[in-house]
Coordinates of C-alpha atoms and ligand atoms in Angstrom, one line a residue:
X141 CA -8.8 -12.1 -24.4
X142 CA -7.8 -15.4 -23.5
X143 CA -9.3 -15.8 -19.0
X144 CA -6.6 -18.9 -19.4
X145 CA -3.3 -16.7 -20.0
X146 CA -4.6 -13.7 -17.7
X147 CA -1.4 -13.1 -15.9
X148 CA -2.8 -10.6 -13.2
X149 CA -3.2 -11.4 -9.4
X150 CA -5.5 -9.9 -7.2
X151 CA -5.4 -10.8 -3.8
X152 CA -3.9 -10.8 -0.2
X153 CA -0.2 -11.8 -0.7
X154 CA -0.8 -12.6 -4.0
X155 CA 2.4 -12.5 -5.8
X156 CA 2.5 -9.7 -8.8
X157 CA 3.1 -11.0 -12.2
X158 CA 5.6 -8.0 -12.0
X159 CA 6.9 -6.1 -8.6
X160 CA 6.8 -3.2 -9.8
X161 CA 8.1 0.2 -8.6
X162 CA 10.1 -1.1 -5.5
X163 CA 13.6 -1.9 -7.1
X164 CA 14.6 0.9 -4.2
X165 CA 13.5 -1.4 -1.3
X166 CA 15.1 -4.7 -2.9
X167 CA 18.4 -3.1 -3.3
X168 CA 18.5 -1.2 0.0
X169 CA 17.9 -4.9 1.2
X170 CA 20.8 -6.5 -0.7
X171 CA 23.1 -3.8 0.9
X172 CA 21.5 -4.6 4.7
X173 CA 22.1 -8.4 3.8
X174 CA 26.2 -8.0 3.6
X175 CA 26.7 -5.0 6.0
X176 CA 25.2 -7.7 8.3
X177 CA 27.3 -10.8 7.5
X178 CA 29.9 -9.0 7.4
X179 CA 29.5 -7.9 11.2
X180 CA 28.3 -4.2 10.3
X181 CA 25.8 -2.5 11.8
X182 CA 22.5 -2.5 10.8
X183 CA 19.3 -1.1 11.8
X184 CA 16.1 -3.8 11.4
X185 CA 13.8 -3.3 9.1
X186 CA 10.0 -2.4 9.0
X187 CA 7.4 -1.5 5.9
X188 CA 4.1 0.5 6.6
X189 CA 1.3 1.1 4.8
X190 CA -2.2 0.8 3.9
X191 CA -4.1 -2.5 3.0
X192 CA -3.5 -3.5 -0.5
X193 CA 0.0 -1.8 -1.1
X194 CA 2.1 -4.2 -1.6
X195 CA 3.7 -5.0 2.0
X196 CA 3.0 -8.8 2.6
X197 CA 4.3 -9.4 -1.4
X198 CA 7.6 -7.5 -0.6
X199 CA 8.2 -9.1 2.4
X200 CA 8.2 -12.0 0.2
X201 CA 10.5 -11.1 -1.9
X202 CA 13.2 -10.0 0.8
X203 CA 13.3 -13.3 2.0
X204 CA 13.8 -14.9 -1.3
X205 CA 16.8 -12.3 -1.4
X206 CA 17.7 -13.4 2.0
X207 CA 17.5 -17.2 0.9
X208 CA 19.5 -16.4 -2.2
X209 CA 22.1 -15.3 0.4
X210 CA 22.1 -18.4 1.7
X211 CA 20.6 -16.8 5.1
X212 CA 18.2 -18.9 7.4
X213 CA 15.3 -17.4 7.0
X214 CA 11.5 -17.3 8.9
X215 CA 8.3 -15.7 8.6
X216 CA 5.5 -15.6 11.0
X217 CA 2.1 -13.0 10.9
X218 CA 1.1 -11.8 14.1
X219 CA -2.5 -12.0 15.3
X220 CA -4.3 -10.3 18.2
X221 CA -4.0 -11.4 21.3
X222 CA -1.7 -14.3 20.1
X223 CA 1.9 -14.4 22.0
X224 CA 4.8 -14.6 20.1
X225 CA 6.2 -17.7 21.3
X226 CA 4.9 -20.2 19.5
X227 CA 4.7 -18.6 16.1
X228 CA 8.4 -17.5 16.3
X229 CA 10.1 -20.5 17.7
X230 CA 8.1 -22.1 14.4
X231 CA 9.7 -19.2 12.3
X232 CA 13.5 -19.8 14.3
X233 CA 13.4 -23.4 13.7
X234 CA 12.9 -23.2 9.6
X235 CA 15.4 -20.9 9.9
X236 CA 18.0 -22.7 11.5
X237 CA 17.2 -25.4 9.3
X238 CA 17.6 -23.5 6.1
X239 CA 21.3 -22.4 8.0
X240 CA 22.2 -26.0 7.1
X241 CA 24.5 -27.1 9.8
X242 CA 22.8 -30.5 11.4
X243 CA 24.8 -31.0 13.9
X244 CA 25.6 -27.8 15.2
X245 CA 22.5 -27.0 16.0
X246 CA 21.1 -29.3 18.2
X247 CA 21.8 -27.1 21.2
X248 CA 20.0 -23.9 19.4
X249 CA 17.4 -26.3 18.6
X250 CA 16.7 -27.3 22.1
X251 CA 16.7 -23.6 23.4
X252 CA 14.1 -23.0 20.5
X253 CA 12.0 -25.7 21.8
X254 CA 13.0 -24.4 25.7
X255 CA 11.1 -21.0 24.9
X256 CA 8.4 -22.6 23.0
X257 CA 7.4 -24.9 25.7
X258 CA 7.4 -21.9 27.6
X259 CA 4.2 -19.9 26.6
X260 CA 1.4 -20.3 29.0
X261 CA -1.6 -21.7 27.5
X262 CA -4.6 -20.6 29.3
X263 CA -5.8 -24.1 29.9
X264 CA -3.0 -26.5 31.4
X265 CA -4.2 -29.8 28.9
X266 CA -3.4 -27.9 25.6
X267 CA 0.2 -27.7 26.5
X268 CA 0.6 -31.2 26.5
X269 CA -0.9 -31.9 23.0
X270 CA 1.1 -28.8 21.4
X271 CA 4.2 -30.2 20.5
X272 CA 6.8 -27.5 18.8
X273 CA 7.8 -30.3 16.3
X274 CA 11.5 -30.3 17.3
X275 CA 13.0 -34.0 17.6
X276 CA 15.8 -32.9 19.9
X277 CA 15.4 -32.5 24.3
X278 CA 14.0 -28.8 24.9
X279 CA 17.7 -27.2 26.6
X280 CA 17.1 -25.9 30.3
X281 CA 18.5 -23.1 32.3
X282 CA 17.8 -20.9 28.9
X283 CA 15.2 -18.7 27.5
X284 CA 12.8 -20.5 29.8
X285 CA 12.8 -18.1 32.7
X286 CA 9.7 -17.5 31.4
X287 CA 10.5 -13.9 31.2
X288 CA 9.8 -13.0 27.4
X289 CA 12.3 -10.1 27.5
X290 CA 15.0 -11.8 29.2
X291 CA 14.2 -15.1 26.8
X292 CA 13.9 -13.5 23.6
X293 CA 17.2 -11.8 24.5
X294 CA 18.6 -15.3 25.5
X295 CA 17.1 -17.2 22.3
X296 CA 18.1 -14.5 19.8
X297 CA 21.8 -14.7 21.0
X298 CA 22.1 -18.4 20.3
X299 CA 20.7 -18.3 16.8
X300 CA 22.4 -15.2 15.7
X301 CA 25.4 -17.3 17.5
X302 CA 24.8 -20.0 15.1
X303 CA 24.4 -17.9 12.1
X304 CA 27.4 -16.2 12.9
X305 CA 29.5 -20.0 12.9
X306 CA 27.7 -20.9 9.7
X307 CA 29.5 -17.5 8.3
X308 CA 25.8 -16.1 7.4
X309 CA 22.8 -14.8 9.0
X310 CA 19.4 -15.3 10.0
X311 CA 16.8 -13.0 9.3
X312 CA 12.9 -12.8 10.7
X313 CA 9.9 -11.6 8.6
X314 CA 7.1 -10.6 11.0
X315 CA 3.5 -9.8 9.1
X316 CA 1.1 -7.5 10.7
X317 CA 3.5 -6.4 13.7
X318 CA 0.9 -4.3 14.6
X319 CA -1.3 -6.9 15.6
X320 CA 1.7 -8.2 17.9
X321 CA 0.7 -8.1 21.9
X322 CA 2.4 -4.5 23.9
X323 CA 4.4 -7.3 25.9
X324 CA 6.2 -9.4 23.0
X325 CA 6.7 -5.8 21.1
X326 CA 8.4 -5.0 24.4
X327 CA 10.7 -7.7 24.6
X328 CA 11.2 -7.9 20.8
X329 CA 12.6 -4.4 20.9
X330 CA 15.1 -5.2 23.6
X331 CA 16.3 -8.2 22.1
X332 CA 16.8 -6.5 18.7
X333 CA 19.0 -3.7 21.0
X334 CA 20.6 -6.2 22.4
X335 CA 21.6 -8.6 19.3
X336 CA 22.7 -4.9 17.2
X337 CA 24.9 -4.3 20.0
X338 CA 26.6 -7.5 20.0
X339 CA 27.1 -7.3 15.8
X340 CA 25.1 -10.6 15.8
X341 CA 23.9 -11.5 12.4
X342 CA 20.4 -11.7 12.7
X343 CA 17.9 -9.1 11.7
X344 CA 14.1 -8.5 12.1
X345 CA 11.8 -7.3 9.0
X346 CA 8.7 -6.3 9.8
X347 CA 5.6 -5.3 7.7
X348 CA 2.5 -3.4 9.3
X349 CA -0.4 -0.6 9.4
X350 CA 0.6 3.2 9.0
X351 CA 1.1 3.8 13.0
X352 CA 3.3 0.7 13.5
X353 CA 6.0 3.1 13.8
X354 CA 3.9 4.9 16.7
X355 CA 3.5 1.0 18.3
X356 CA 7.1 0.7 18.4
X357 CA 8.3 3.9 19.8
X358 CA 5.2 3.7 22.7
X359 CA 7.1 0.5 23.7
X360 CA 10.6 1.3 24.1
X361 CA 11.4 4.6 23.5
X362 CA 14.8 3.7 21.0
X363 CA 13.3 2.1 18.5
X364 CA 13.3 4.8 16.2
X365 CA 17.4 4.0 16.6
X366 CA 16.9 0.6 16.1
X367 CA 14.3 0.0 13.3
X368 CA 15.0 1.8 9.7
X369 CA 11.2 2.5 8.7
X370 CA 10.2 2.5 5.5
X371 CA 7.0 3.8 3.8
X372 CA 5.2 2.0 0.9
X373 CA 3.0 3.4 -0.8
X374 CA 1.0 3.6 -4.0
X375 CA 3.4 3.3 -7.3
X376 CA 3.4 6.2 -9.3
X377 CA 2.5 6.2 -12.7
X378 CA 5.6 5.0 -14.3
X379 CA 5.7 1.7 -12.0
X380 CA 1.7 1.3 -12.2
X381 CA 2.4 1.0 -16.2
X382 CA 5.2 -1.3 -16.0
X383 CA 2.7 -3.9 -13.4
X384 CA 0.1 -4.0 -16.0
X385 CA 2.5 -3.8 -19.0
X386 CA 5.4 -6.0 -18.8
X387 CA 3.1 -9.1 -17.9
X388 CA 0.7 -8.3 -20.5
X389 CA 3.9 -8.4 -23.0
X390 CA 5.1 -11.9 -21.5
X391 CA 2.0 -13.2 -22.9
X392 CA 2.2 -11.2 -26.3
X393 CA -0.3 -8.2 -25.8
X394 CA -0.7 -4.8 -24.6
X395 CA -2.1 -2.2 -23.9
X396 CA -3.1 1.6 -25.6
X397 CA -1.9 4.5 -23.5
X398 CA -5.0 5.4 -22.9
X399 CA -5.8 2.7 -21.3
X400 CA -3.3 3.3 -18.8
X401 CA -4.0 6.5 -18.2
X402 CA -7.6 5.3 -17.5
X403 CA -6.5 2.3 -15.6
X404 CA -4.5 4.8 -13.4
X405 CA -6.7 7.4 -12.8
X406 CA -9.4 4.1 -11.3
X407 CA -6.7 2.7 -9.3
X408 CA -4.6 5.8 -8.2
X409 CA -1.6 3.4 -8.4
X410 CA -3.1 1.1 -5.5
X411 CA -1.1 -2.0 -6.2
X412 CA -4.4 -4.2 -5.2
X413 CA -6.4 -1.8 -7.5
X414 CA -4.2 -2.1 -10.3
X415 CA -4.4 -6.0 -10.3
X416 CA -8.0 -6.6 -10.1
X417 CA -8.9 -3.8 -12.9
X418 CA -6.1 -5.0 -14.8
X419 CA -7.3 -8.4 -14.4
X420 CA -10.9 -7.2 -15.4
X421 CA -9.6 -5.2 -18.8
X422 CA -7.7 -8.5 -19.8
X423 CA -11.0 -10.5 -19.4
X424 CA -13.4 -8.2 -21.8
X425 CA -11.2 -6.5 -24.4
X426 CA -11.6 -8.5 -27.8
X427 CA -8.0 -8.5 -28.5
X428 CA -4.9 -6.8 -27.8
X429 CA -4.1 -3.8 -27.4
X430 CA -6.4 -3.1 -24.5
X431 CA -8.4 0.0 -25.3
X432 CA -9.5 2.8 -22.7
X433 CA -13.4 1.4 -23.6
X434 CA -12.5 -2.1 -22.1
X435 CA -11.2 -0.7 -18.8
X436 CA -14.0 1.6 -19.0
X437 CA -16.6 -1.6 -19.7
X438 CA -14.7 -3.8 -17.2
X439 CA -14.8 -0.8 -14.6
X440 CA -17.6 -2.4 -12.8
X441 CA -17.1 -5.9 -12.8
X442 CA -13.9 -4.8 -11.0
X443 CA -15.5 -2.2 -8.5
X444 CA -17.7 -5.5 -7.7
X445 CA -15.1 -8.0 -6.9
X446 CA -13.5 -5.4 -4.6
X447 CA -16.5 -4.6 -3.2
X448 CA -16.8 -8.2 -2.2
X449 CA -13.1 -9.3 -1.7
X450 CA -11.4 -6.0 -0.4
X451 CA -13.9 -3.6 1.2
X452 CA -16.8 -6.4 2.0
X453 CA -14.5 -8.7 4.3
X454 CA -13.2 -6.0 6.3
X455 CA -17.0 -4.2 6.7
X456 CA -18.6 -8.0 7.6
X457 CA -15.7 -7.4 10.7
X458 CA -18.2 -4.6 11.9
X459 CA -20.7 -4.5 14.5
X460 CA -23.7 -2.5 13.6
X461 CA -22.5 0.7 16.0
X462 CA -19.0 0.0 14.3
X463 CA -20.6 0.5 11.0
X464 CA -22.4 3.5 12.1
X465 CA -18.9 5.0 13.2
X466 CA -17.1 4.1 9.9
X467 CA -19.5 5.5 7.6
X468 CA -19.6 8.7 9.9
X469 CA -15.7 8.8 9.3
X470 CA -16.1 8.6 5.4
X471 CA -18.7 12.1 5.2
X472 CA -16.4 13.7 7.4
X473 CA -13.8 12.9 5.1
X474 CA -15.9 13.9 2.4
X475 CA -16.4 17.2 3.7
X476 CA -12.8 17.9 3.3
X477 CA -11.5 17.1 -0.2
X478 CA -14.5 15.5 -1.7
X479 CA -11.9 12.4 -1.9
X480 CA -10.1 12.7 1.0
X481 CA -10.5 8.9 2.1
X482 CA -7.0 8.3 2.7
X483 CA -6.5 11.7 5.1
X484 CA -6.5 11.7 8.6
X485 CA -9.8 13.0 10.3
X486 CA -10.3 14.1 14.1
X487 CA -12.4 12.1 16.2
X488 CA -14.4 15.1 17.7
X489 CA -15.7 15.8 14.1
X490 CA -16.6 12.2 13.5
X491 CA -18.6 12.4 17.0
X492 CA -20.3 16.3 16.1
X493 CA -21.6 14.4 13.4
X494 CA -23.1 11.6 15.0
X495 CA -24.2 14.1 17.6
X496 CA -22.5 11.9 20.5
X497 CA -19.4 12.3 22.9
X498 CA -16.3 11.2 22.1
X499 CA -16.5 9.1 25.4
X500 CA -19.4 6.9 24.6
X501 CA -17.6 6.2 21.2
X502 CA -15.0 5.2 22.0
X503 CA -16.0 1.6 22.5
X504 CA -16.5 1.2 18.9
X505 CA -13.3 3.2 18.2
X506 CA -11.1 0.9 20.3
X507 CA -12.6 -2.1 18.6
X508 CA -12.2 -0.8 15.0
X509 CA -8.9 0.0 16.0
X510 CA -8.0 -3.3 16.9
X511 CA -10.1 -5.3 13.9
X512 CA -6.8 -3.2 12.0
X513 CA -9.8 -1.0 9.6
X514 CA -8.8 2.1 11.7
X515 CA -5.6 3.6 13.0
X516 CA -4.5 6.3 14.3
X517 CA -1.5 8.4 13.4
X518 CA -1.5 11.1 15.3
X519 CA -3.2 12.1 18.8
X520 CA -7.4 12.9 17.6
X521 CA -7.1 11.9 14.1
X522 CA -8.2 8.7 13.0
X523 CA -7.9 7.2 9.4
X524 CA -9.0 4.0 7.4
X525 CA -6.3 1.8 6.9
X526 CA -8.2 0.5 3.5
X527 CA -8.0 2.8 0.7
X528 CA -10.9 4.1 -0.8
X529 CA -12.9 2.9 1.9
X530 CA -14.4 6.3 2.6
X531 CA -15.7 5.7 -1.4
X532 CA -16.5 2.6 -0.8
X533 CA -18.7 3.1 2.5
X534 CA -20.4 6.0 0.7
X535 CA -21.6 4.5 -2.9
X536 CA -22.5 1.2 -1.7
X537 CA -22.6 -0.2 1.8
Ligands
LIG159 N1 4.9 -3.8 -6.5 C1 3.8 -4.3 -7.0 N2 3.5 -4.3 -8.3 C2 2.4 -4.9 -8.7 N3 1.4 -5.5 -8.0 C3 1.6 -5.5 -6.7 C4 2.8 -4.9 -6.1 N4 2.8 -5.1 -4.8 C5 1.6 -5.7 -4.5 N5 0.9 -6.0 -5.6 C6 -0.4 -6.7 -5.7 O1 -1.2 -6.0 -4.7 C7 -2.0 -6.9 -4.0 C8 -1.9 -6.7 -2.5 O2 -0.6 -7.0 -2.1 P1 -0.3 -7.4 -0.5 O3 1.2 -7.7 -0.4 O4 -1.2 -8.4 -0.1 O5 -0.6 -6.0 0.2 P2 -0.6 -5.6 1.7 O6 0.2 -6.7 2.4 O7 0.1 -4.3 1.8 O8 -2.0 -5.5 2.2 C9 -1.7 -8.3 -4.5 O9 -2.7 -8.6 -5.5 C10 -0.4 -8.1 -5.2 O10 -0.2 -9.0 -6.3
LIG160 MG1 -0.4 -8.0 4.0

């Protein structure tokens, strides 16, 4: 059918011609957004999940609910060994911007630009070309003590201060917590603690691997009070249909149900999955409805763009030893269940197979675990954070 009017969107953040199967999260959202403006308490936010899911895409769309509550609203990804300053004082000031009170907020503005100025770049001359892009004098004598707890606590005050005048809220989107440094996770704990206890309108949404829940509670041992976590996961089969169905219908086709059933048993609801075979089946069927013989004939095609967008990136992240370590972990898993890529396998079997000790693997562990293709859930288990890697690793790489 027409490549022109293919409506389906593989790809990292992509946004889905239809969300699909999360109606739950949006409206638990809604609820958090006027509990919060109006002064109730509310635990912040954070999403986990495996690569491909879905989390970066709903993130998204919860601050497009936030902006259609007239909230401020910012969003920032976290990267290794990146502090937090500078990417969130970016993230504050868009949101106090979007709060829409010129004005009022010069003085928040200048605290903002206080704590940015703040982080310490390794080499003195950067500081002086990095300019936070604030027009109004960086305040003193707050959130500049260059303590990041005591300054996050400082600069979160002010802007939920300033939400609160505005009569609305500010809320912060933070991609790949995970990935944020033990120190700034630290501090941003405390300052969430601290702004919930003060009925501050300003909440923190985060989105991250399976274990950031384990990240959190290994930094300050009440954020499991302070953080409502919620899983996302695969859709099941009703919500897989309706992502491949309800655009295909916007553009006047369809497709058989066996096709779907087909379609899901390839992409075991992976929302990634489901867009790039779905986006394959569109491209080869001769008309509408899609038949279960196009998905089956556009099956490879789509295993071979994943191969190269999804699985191939992450893998080229690899070190040889690295690689060595990861395809060990899939035929451990596959000594389980046969298809057990997305379960959980110890360490000591991964290095009984290799015939090494645990010790003198754990260099590569460490540094899959921090390249985010590995985590670790639970004490000696380790798991890929990619679906169908294990598959992956083992048919082709
Ligand atoms: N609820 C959904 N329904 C349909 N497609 C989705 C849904 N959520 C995500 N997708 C698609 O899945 C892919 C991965 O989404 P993304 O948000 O990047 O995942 P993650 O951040 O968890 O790795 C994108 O192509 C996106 O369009
Ligand atoms: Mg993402």
């Amino acid at each position: 059918m027409d490549p022109i009017r293919n409506p389906y969107a593989p790809g990292a953040g992509q946004r889905p011609p239809e969300l699909a199967g999360r109606d739950a999260e949006l409206d638990a959202f809604d609820v958090v957004l006027e509990r919060v403006a109006r002064g109730r308490p509310e635990r912040s936010i954070v999403l986990t999940g495996l690569r491909g899911v879905g989390k970066t895409v709903l993130l998204n769309a919860l601050r497009s609910a936030a902006v259609r509550a007239r909230w401020g609203t910012g969003k920032l990804e976290a990267r290794p060994d990146q502090s937090l300053r500078r990417p969130l004082s970016a993230a504050l000031h868009t949101a106090v911007r979007e709060l829409g009170r010129p004005g009022d907020s010069d003085a928040v503005l200048g605290t903002i630009k206080a704590f940015a100025l703040r982080a310490a770049p390794p080499k003195a001359n950067l500081r002086d070309r990095w300019n936070p892009g604030i027009d109004v004098p960086a305040t003193t004598g707050r959130a500049d003590s260059g303590d990041i707890e005591i300054d996050l606590v400082e600069l979160l005050t002010d802007v939920g201060g300033l939400a609160a005048d505005a009569g609305s809220g500010v809320a912060i989107f933070i991609d790949e917590m995970q990935d944020l440094e033990p120190e700034d996770i630290s501090a941003l704990c405390a300052a969430c603690h601290e702004i919930s206890q003060s009925g501050l309108p300003l909440i923190v949404v985060g989105a991250g691997l399976p274990h950031l829940p384990a990240v959190l509670s290994a930094s300050k041992s009440y954020s499991e009070r302070l953080f409502r976590y919620t899983r996302i996961d695969r859709l099941d089969r009703a919500a897989a249909d309706l992502a491949l169905s309800v655009p295909a219908s916007e553009e006047g086709a369809g497709f058989d149900d066996d096709a779907l059933a087909a379609l899901y048993e390839l992409t075991a609801g992976y929302p990634y999955f489901v867009q790039a075979y779905g986006k394959v089946a569109w491209d080869v069927a001769p008309r509408s409805p899609i038949s279960a013989d196009d998905v089956r004939v556009g099956a490879p095609e789509a295993e071979a763009e994943l191969a190269v967008g999804f699985f191939g990136s992450r893998y080229e992240r690899a070190t040889p030893a690295e690689r060595e370590y990861l395809r060990a972990m899939a035929d451990v898993a596959a000594e389980g269940d046969g298809d057990g890529d997305v379960e959980a396998v110890p360490t000591a079997a991964v290095a009984k197979l290799l015939d090494r000790t645990p010790q003198s693997l754990s260099p590569a562990r460490d540094a899959l675990l921090k390249k985010g293709l590995i985590y670790s859930g639970e004490r000696g288990k380790i798991a890929f954070t990619v679906p169908h890697f294990g598959r992956y690793l083992r048919g082709s790489a």
